[in-house]
Tab-separated table of C-alpha atoms in Angstrom:
chain	number	residue	atom	x	y	z
A	163	MET	CA	-18.592	92.736	64.352
A	164	ALA	CA	-22.201	92.986	65.545
A	165	ASP	CA	-21.029	92.451	69.112
A	166	ILE	CA	-18.959	95.672	69.006
A	167	TYR	CA	-21.989	97.671	67.910
A	168	GLU	CA	-24.065	96.108	70.682
A	169	GLN	CA	-21.420	97.020	73.237
A	170	MET	CA	-21.314	100.580	71.930
A	171	ARG	CA	-25.102	100.761	72.247
A	172	ASP	CA	-24.969	99.481	75.806
A	173	ILE	CA	-22.237	101.930	76.840
A	174	GLY	CA	-24.138	104.730	75.125
A	175	ILE	CA	-21.452	107.426	75.060
A	176	ILE	CA	-18.130	107.092	73.248
A	177	PRO	CA	-15.593	109.659	74.524
A	178	VAL	CA	-13.720	111.235	71.603
A	179	VAL	CA	-10.083	111.629	72.658
A	180	ALA	CA	-7.370	113.810	71.123
A	181	ILE	CA	-4.309	112.972	73.206
A	182	GLU	CA	-0.883	114.571	72.762
A	183	ASP	CA	1.082	112.398	75.193
A	184	ALA	CA	0.694	108.620	75.049
A	185	SER	CA	2.154	108.282	78.544
A	186	LYS	CA	-1.152	109.650	79.852
A	187	ALA	CA	-3.269	107.128	77.932
A	188	ALA	CA	-3.326	104.447	80.628
A	189	ASP	CA	-4.483	106.810	83.377
A	190	LEU	CA	-7.102	108.225	81.026
A	191	ALA	CA	-8.381	104.733	80.275
A	192	HIS	CA	-8.684	103.971	83.992
A	193	ALA	CA	-10.571	107.257	84.578
A	194	LEU	CA	-13.076	106.551	81.790
A	195	VAL	CA	-13.758	102.994	82.963
A	196	LYS	CA	-14.148	104.169	86.555
A	197	GLY	CA	-16.650	106.763	85.346
A	198	GLY	CA	-18.808	104.131	83.634
A	199	LEU	CA	-17.670	104.747	80.050
A	200	PRO	CA	-15.356	101.873	79.075
A	201	ALA	CA	-14.855	103.095	75.517
A	202	SER	CA	-12.866	105.618	73.562
A	203	GLU	CA	-12.490	106.933	70.025
A	204	VAL	CA	-8.837	108.013	69.789
A	205	THR	CA	-8.558	110.525	66.968
A	206	PHE	CA	-5.755	110.489	64.411
A	207	ARG	CA	-5.354	114.242	64.814
A	208	THR	CA	-2.257	113.712	66.945
A	209	ALA	CA	1.041	111.989	66.231
A	210	CYS	CA	0.729	109.556	69.141
A	211	ALA	CA	-2.715	108.166	68.286
A	212	GLU	CA	-1.444	104.665	67.514
A	213	GLU	CA	0.609	104.469	70.702
A	214	ALA	CA	-2.280	105.847	72.753
A	215	ILE	CA	-4.594	103.140	71.392
A	216	LYS	CA	-2.068	100.458	72.357
A	217	GLU	CA	-1.575	101.888	75.854
A	218	MET	CA	-5.313	102.201	76.557
A	219	ILE	CA	-5.946	98.609	75.492
A	220	LYS	CA	-3.001	97.426	77.581
A	221	ALA	CA	-4.285	99.308	80.640
A	222	GLU	CA	-7.939	98.256	80.233
A	223	PRO	CA	-8.145	95.086	78.090
A	224	ASN	CA	-11.962	94.987	78.219
A	225	MET	CA	-12.297	98.575	77.060
A	226	ILE	CA	-13.589	99.236	73.533
A	227	VAL	CA	-10.897	101.417	71.975
A	228	GLY	CA	-11.309	102.584	68.398
A	229	ALA	CA	-9.780	105.123	66.044
A	230	GLY	CA	-11.371	108.367	64.898
A	231	THR	CA	-10.689	111.045	62.278
A	232	VAL	CA	-9.453	108.297	59.950
A	233	LEU	CA	-9.154	109.983	56.573
A	234	ASN	CA	-7.497	107.364	54.366
A	235	VAL	CA	-6.647	103.679	54.079
A	236	GLU	CA	-3.102	104.198	55.338
A	237	GLN	CA	-4.431	105.559	58.637
A	238	ALA	CA	-7.007	102.776	58.805
A	239	GLU	CA	-4.252	100.172	58.432
A	240	ARG	CA	-2.182	101.789	61.184
A	241	ALA	CA	-5.193	101.941	63.491
A	242	HIS	CA	-6.045	98.301	62.822
A	243	LYS	CA	-2.473	97.171	63.562
A	244	ALA	CA	-2.554	99.194	66.797
A	245	GLY	CA	-5.567	97.155	67.934
A	246	ALA	CA	-8.435	99.567	67.211
A	247	LYS	CA	-11.745	97.711	67.490
A	248	PHE	CA	-13.617	100.160	65.265
A	249	ILE	CA	-12.897	102.906	62.720
A	250	VAL	CA	-14.685	106.264	62.595
A	251	SER	CA	-14.275	108.934	59.919
A	252	PRO	CA	-15.570	112.521	59.808
A	253	GLY	CA	-16.805	111.941	56.249
A	254	TYR	CA	-17.579	109.184	53.767
A	255	ASN	CA	-14.497	107.725	52.071
A	256	PRO	CA	-15.430	104.629	50.023
A	257	ASP	CA	-11.828	103.361	50.083
A	258	VAL	CA	-11.743	103.375	53.895
A	259	VAL	CA	-15.155	101.724	54.021
A	260	ASP	CA	-14.054	99.020	51.588
A	261	TYR	CA	-10.893	98.364	53.619
A	262	CYS	CA	-12.911	97.974	56.819
A	263	ILE	CA	-15.470	95.685	55.207
A	264	LYS	CA	-12.711	93.526	53.697
A	265	ASN	CA	-10.994	93.205	57.076
A	266	ASN	CA	-14.218	92.798	59.085
A	267	ILE	CA	-13.634	96.014	61.071
A	268	PRO	CA	-16.724	97.854	62.386
A	269	THR	CA	-16.772	101.286	60.779
A	270	MET	CA	-18.925	104.388	60.995
A	271	PRO	CA	-18.223	106.988	58.321
A	272	GLY	CA	-19.460	110.500	58.941
A	273	ILE	CA	-22.538	111.667	57.054
A	274	SER	CA	-24.647	114.822	57.047
A	275	ASN	CA	-27.170	114.360	54.225
A	276	PRO	CA	-29.354	111.751	52.470
A	277	THR	CA	-26.950	111.312	49.539
A	278	GLU	CA	-24.160	110.182	51.852
A	279	ILE	CA	-26.513	107.920	53.796
A	280	THR	CA	-27.629	106.269	50.567
A	281	ALA	CA	-24.016	105.683	49.507
A	282	CYS	CA	-23.325	104.001	52.847
A	283	ILE	CA	-26.431	101.833	52.594
A	284	ASN	CA	-25.234	100.664	49.180
A	285	LYS	CA	-22.037	99.520	50.903
A	286	GLY	CA	-24.109	97.471	53.351
A	287	LEU	CA	-23.569	99.742	56.380
A	288	LYS	CA	-26.191	100.133	59.113
A	289	TYR	CA	-24.385	102.365	61.622
A	290	LEU	CA	-23.242	105.870	60.707
A	291	LYS	CA	-21.754	108.900	62.399
A	292	LEU	CA	-23.764	112.121	62.097
A	293	PHE	CA	-21.215	114.930	62.031
A	294	PRO	CA	-21.248	117.720	62.988
A	295	ALA	CA	-24.473	116.765	64.732
A	296	GLU	CA	-25.747	119.962	66.344
A	297	SER	CA	-24.972	122.305	63.459
A	298	LYS	CA	-26.659	119.903	61.030
A	299	GLY	CA	-29.936	119.842	62.966
A	300	GLY	CA	-29.176	117.653	65.980
A	301	TYR	CA	-31.736	115.129	67.143
A	302	LYS	CA	-34.418	116.735	64.962
A	303	ILE	CA	-32.624	115.798	61.748
A	304	ILE	CA	-32.086	112.306	63.171
A	305	ASP	CA	-35.878	112.085	63.538
A	306	ASP	CA	-36.205	113.227	59.892
A	307	PHE	CA	-33.693	110.616	58.708
A	308	GLY	CA	-35.661	107.928	60.536
A	309	GLY	CA	-38.466	108.138	57.977
A	310	PRO	CA	-36.648	107.303	54.731
A	311	PHE	CA	-33.830	105.382	56.420
A	312	PRO	CA	-35.397	103.212	59.175
A	313	GLN	CA	-32.608	100.632	58.888
A	314	ILE	CA	-29.900	103.110	59.951
A	315	SER	CA	-28.736	103.912	63.494
A	316	PHE	CA	-26.580	106.952	64.178
A	317	MET	CA	-23.740	108.056	66.421
A	318	PRO	CA	-24.209	111.848	66.618
A	319	THR	CA	-20.971	113.694	67.363
A	320	GLY	CA	-20.273	117.409	67.494
A	321	GLY	CA	-22.110	119.629	69.948
A	322	VAL	CA	-23.431	116.726	72.025
A	323	LYS	CA	-23.075	117.462	75.749
A	324	THR	CA	-24.622	116.669	79.115
A	325	GLU	CA	-27.357	119.285	78.665
A	326	ASN	CA	-28.775	117.805	75.435
A	327	LEU	CA	-27.681	114.198	75.893
A	328	SER	CA	-31.066	112.929	77.033
A	329	GLU	CA	-32.811	114.140	73.872
A	330	TYR	CA	-30.409	112.137	71.738
A	331	ALA	CA	-30.441	109.071	73.993
A	332	LYS	CA	-34.220	108.591	73.794
A	333	ARG	CA	-34.265	108.316	69.972
A	334	LYS	CA	-34.756	104.728	68.808
A	335	ASN	CA	-32.445	105.245	65.792
A	336	ILE	CA	-29.490	106.279	67.973
A	337	LEU	CA	-26.764	103.686	68.482
A	338	CYS	CA	-24.688	105.824	70.838
A	339	MET	CA	-23.392	109.379	71.198
A	340	GLY	CA	-19.872	110.669	70.664
A	341	GLY	CA	-18.455	113.536	72.687
A	342	THR	CA	-15.347	115.390	73.811
A	343	TRP	CA	-16.686	117.255	76.835
A	344	MET	CA	-15.505	114.703	79.408
A	345	VAL	CA	-11.997	114.481	77.897
A	346	LYS	CA	-11.135	118.056	76.981
A	347	LYS	CA	-7.453	118.794	76.342
A	348	PRO	CA	-6.836	120.788	79.592
A	349	LEU	CA	-8.258	117.921	81.670
A	350	ILE	CA	-5.922	115.386	80.067
A	351	GLU	CA	-2.860	117.632	80.109
A	352	GLY	CA	-3.567	118.563	83.742
A	353	GLU	CA	-4.058	114.901	84.637
A	354	LYS	CA	-7.456	115.675	86.155
A	355	TRP	CA	-8.403	112.007	86.301
A	356	ASP	CA	-10.919	112.306	89.155
A	357	GLU	CA	-12.620	115.202	87.397
A	358	ILE	CA	-12.852	113.217	84.171
A	359	THR	CA	-14.361	110.304	86.106
A	360	GLN	CA	-16.995	112.554	87.688
A	361	ILE	CA	-17.921	114.151	84.354
A	362	CYS	CA	-18.377	110.655	82.947
A	363	LYS	CA	-20.624	109.646	85.846
A	364	ASP	CA	-22.748	112.764	85.357
A	365	ALA	CA	-23.013	112.028	81.648
A	366	VAL	CA	-24.134	108.441	82.315
A	367	LYS	CA	-26.909	109.680	84.626
A	368	ALA	CA	-28.052	112.248	82.058
A	369	MET	CA	-28.005	109.635	79.300
A	370	HIS	CA	-30.282	107.209	81.139
A	371	GLY	CA	-32.681	109.914	82.343
A	372	PHE	CA	-34.096	107.772	85.164
A	373	TYR	CA	-37.098	109.166	87.059
A	374	ILE	CA	-40.077	107.747	88.958
A	375	ASP	CA	-43.110	107.783	86.669
A	376	HIS	CA	-45.593	106.425	89.214
A	377	VAL	CA	-45.931	104.274	92.328
A	378	GLY	CA	-48.059	101.136	92.341
A	379	ILE	CA	-49.743	100.093	95.615
A	380	ASN	CA	-50.989	96.546	96.211
A	381	THR	CA	-54.363	96.015	97.891
A	382	LYS	CA	-56.486	93.005	98.882
A	383	ASP	CA	-59.221	93.237	96.267
A	384	ASP	CA	-61.413	95.592	94.193
A	385	ASN	CA	-63.216	97.019	97.207
A	386	ASP	CA	-59.991	97.682	99.064
A	387	ALA	CA	-58.518	99.366	95.993
A	388	MET	CA	-61.572	101.626	95.634
A	389	SER	CA	-61.349	102.583	99.302
A	390	VAL	CA	-57.696	103.549	98.915
A	391	ALA	CA	-58.411	105.546	95.759
A	392	ASP	CA	-61.338	107.320	97.450
A	393	THR	CA	-59.002	108.339	100.264
A	394	PHE	CA	-56.511	109.794	97.778
A	395	GLU	CA	-59.343	111.878	96.323
A	396	LEU	CA	-59.437	113.746	99.629
A	397	PHE	CA	-56.016	115.113	98.612
A	398	GLY	CA	-57.235	116.178	95.184
A	399	LEU	CA	-56.021	113.065	93.356
A	400	LYS	CA	-58.844	112.263	90.960
A	401	LYS	CA	-59.326	108.556	90.284
A	402	LYS	CA	-59.500	106.804	86.934
A	403	VAL	CA	-60.821	103.235	87.148
A	404	GLY	CA	-59.294	100.561	84.927
A	405	ASN	CA	-59.643	96.810	84.601
A	406	SER	CA	-56.799	95.778	86.921
A	407	SER	CA	-56.051	99.011	88.766
A	408	ILE	CA	-57.205	102.514	89.636
A	409	PHE	CA	-54.998	105.493	88.912
A	410	SER	CA	-55.127	108.279	91.471
A	411	SER	CA	-53.854	111.062	89.190
A	412	ASP	CA	-50.881	109.939	87.071
A	413	ALA	CA	-48.636	109.458	90.095
A	414	ILE	CA	-50.260	106.544	91.969
A	415	GLU	CA	-51.607	103.244	90.640
A	416	VAL	CA	-53.786	101.370	93.138
A	417	MET	CA	-53.764	97.691	92.210
A	418	LYS	CA	-56.980	95.672	92.500
A	419	GLY	CA	-55.224	92.923	94.411
A	420	ALA	CA	-51.679	91.736	95.002
A	421	GLY	CA	-49.580	92.782	92.030
A	422	ARG	CA	-45.843	92.400	91.676
A	423	GLY	CA	-43.722	93.327	94.663
A	424	THR	CA	-44.376	92.821	98.365
A	425	CYS	CA	-45.911	96.271	98.722
A	426	GLY	CA	-46.335	97.238	95.078
A	427	HIS	CA	-44.161	98.534	92.278
A	428	LEU	CA	-42.227	101.567	91.105
A	429	SER	CA	-42.435	102.575	87.471
A	430	VAL	CA	-39.037	103.983	86.492
A	431	THR	CA	-38.852	105.792	83.170
A	432	CYS	CA	-35.620	105.795	81.172
A	433	ASN	CA	-34.486	106.807	77.706
A	434	ASN	CA	-33.504	103.344	76.458
A	435	ILE	CA	-34.424	100.127	78.252
A	436	GLU	CA	-31.820	97.921	76.542
A	437	ARG	CA	-29.075	100.336	77.543
A	438	ALA	CA	-30.482	100.670	81.064
A	439	LEU	CA	-30.519	96.881	81.482
A	440	ALA	CA	-26.848	96.706	80.496
A	441	TYR	CA	-26.062	99.416	83.048
A	442	LEU	CA	-28.115	97.842	85.860
A	443	LYS	CA	-26.670	94.375	85.265
A	444	GLN	CA	-23.468	95.404	87.044
A	445	PHE	CA	-25.578	96.092	90.155
A	446	GLY	CA	-27.235	92.673	90.130
A	447	PHE	CA	-30.477	93.490	88.289
A	448	SER	CA	-31.839	91.333	85.469
A	449	PRO	CA	-35.062	91.505	83.427
A	450	VAL	CA	-37.923	89.176	84.310
A	451	ALA	CA	-38.715	86.965	81.315
A	452	GLY	CA	-42.319	87.198	80.188
A	453	THR	CA	-42.875	90.766	81.439
A	454	GLU	CA	-41.586	92.448	78.272
A	455	LYS	CA	-43.705	94.764	76.163
A	456	TRP	CA	-42.332	96.015	72.877
A	457	MET	CA	-42.728	99.252	70.932
A	458	GLY	CA	-43.479	97.221	67.807
A	459	LYS	CA	-42.862	93.656	66.688
A	460	GLU	CA	-41.702	91.454	69.563
A	461	GLY	CA	-37.953	90.935	69.568
A	462	ALA	CA	-37.444	93.163	66.526
A	463	SER	CA	-38.194	96.538	68.079
A	464	PRO	CA	-37.093	98.397	71.221
A	465	LEU	CA	-38.486	97.400	74.597
A	466	LYS	CA	-41.287	99.565	75.967
A	467	VAL	CA	-41.697	97.994	79.436
A	468	VAL	CA	-40.004	95.244	81.451
A	469	TYR	CA	-39.850	94.280	85.139
A	470	LEU	CA	-36.608	93.796	87.058
A	471	ASP	CA	-35.979	90.778	89.269
A	472	LYS	CA	-35.061	92.590	92.523
A	473	GLU	CA	-37.272	94.517	94.925
A	474	VAL	CA	-36.234	97.794	96.538
A	475	GLY	CA	-37.843	98.531	99.912
A	476	GLY	CA	-40.575	96.006	99.213
A	477	PHE	CA	-41.351	97.422	95.771
A	478	ALA	CA	-40.855	95.695	92.455
A	479	ILE	CA	-39.452	97.890	89.675
A	480	HIS	CA	-40.469	98.050	86.077
A	481	LEU	CA	-38.615	100.084	83.500
A	482	LYS	CA	-40.637	102.149	81.068
A	483	ARG	CA	-39.232	103.781	77.943
A	484	ALA	CA	-39.710	107.527	77.750
């Protein structure tokens, strides 16, 4: 069960699908996977939900397909038999939760207040759906919930879109985000598969929020580093001397010797390092063991910094959490 939650975290966005024609499910699955979002929450708001779940799994066996808008145990049973790997509800139904726990099915009931969160905690749940997210306070209320409920991670759904995605993605108590904007009804009915794929790709970029924080430049020694930093001051970049490097403004780090990378390093900021590592793995990047720095207790809190094992243009890369 934990593995499903980890996969959902790594994917980051779970498209929420309301499909009217199961014959389109396979093409939709292909479009989502191609766009970098190999997951789907197929809602039980349509008559063909069960068939759509089956067809998506058949088309993309490695895709994480679950059921949404599950309101009762009967629907949960149907979803489970169809092959749904997780169950999501818009509200908290203890009978549905009990069914999922009994059958070892990952489930995320919808909550919107502390009373509902407490009821879910008493059932042993750690992952919950915040719904409707934006109208209930969005990422700000998720920050508020983080105080009294540090053990809970949320999947906000409702009003989440490309424009506000980054703000949700950077929260440490976010498991993933749910959304309909990449799979709107007209796109599915019009079989706009390429458009769906592109929307997914844009969403993935917005979710990670990659940008260059600073450039690190290797030098021979302390004197060489000071000379380089003095030169940058000619361009108005004031230097700040540290133990192992000199920062010329916040944009350039002049190393006092040969640091990582042939020429130096690039500091790339992102919203969630664990999720970024899962994304970059498909392109051949892996973390360098021993370079990790954590936000809190080692191994029990999110990563703050880690180096990658491949250079780009002679520069090593380290990821830095926003």
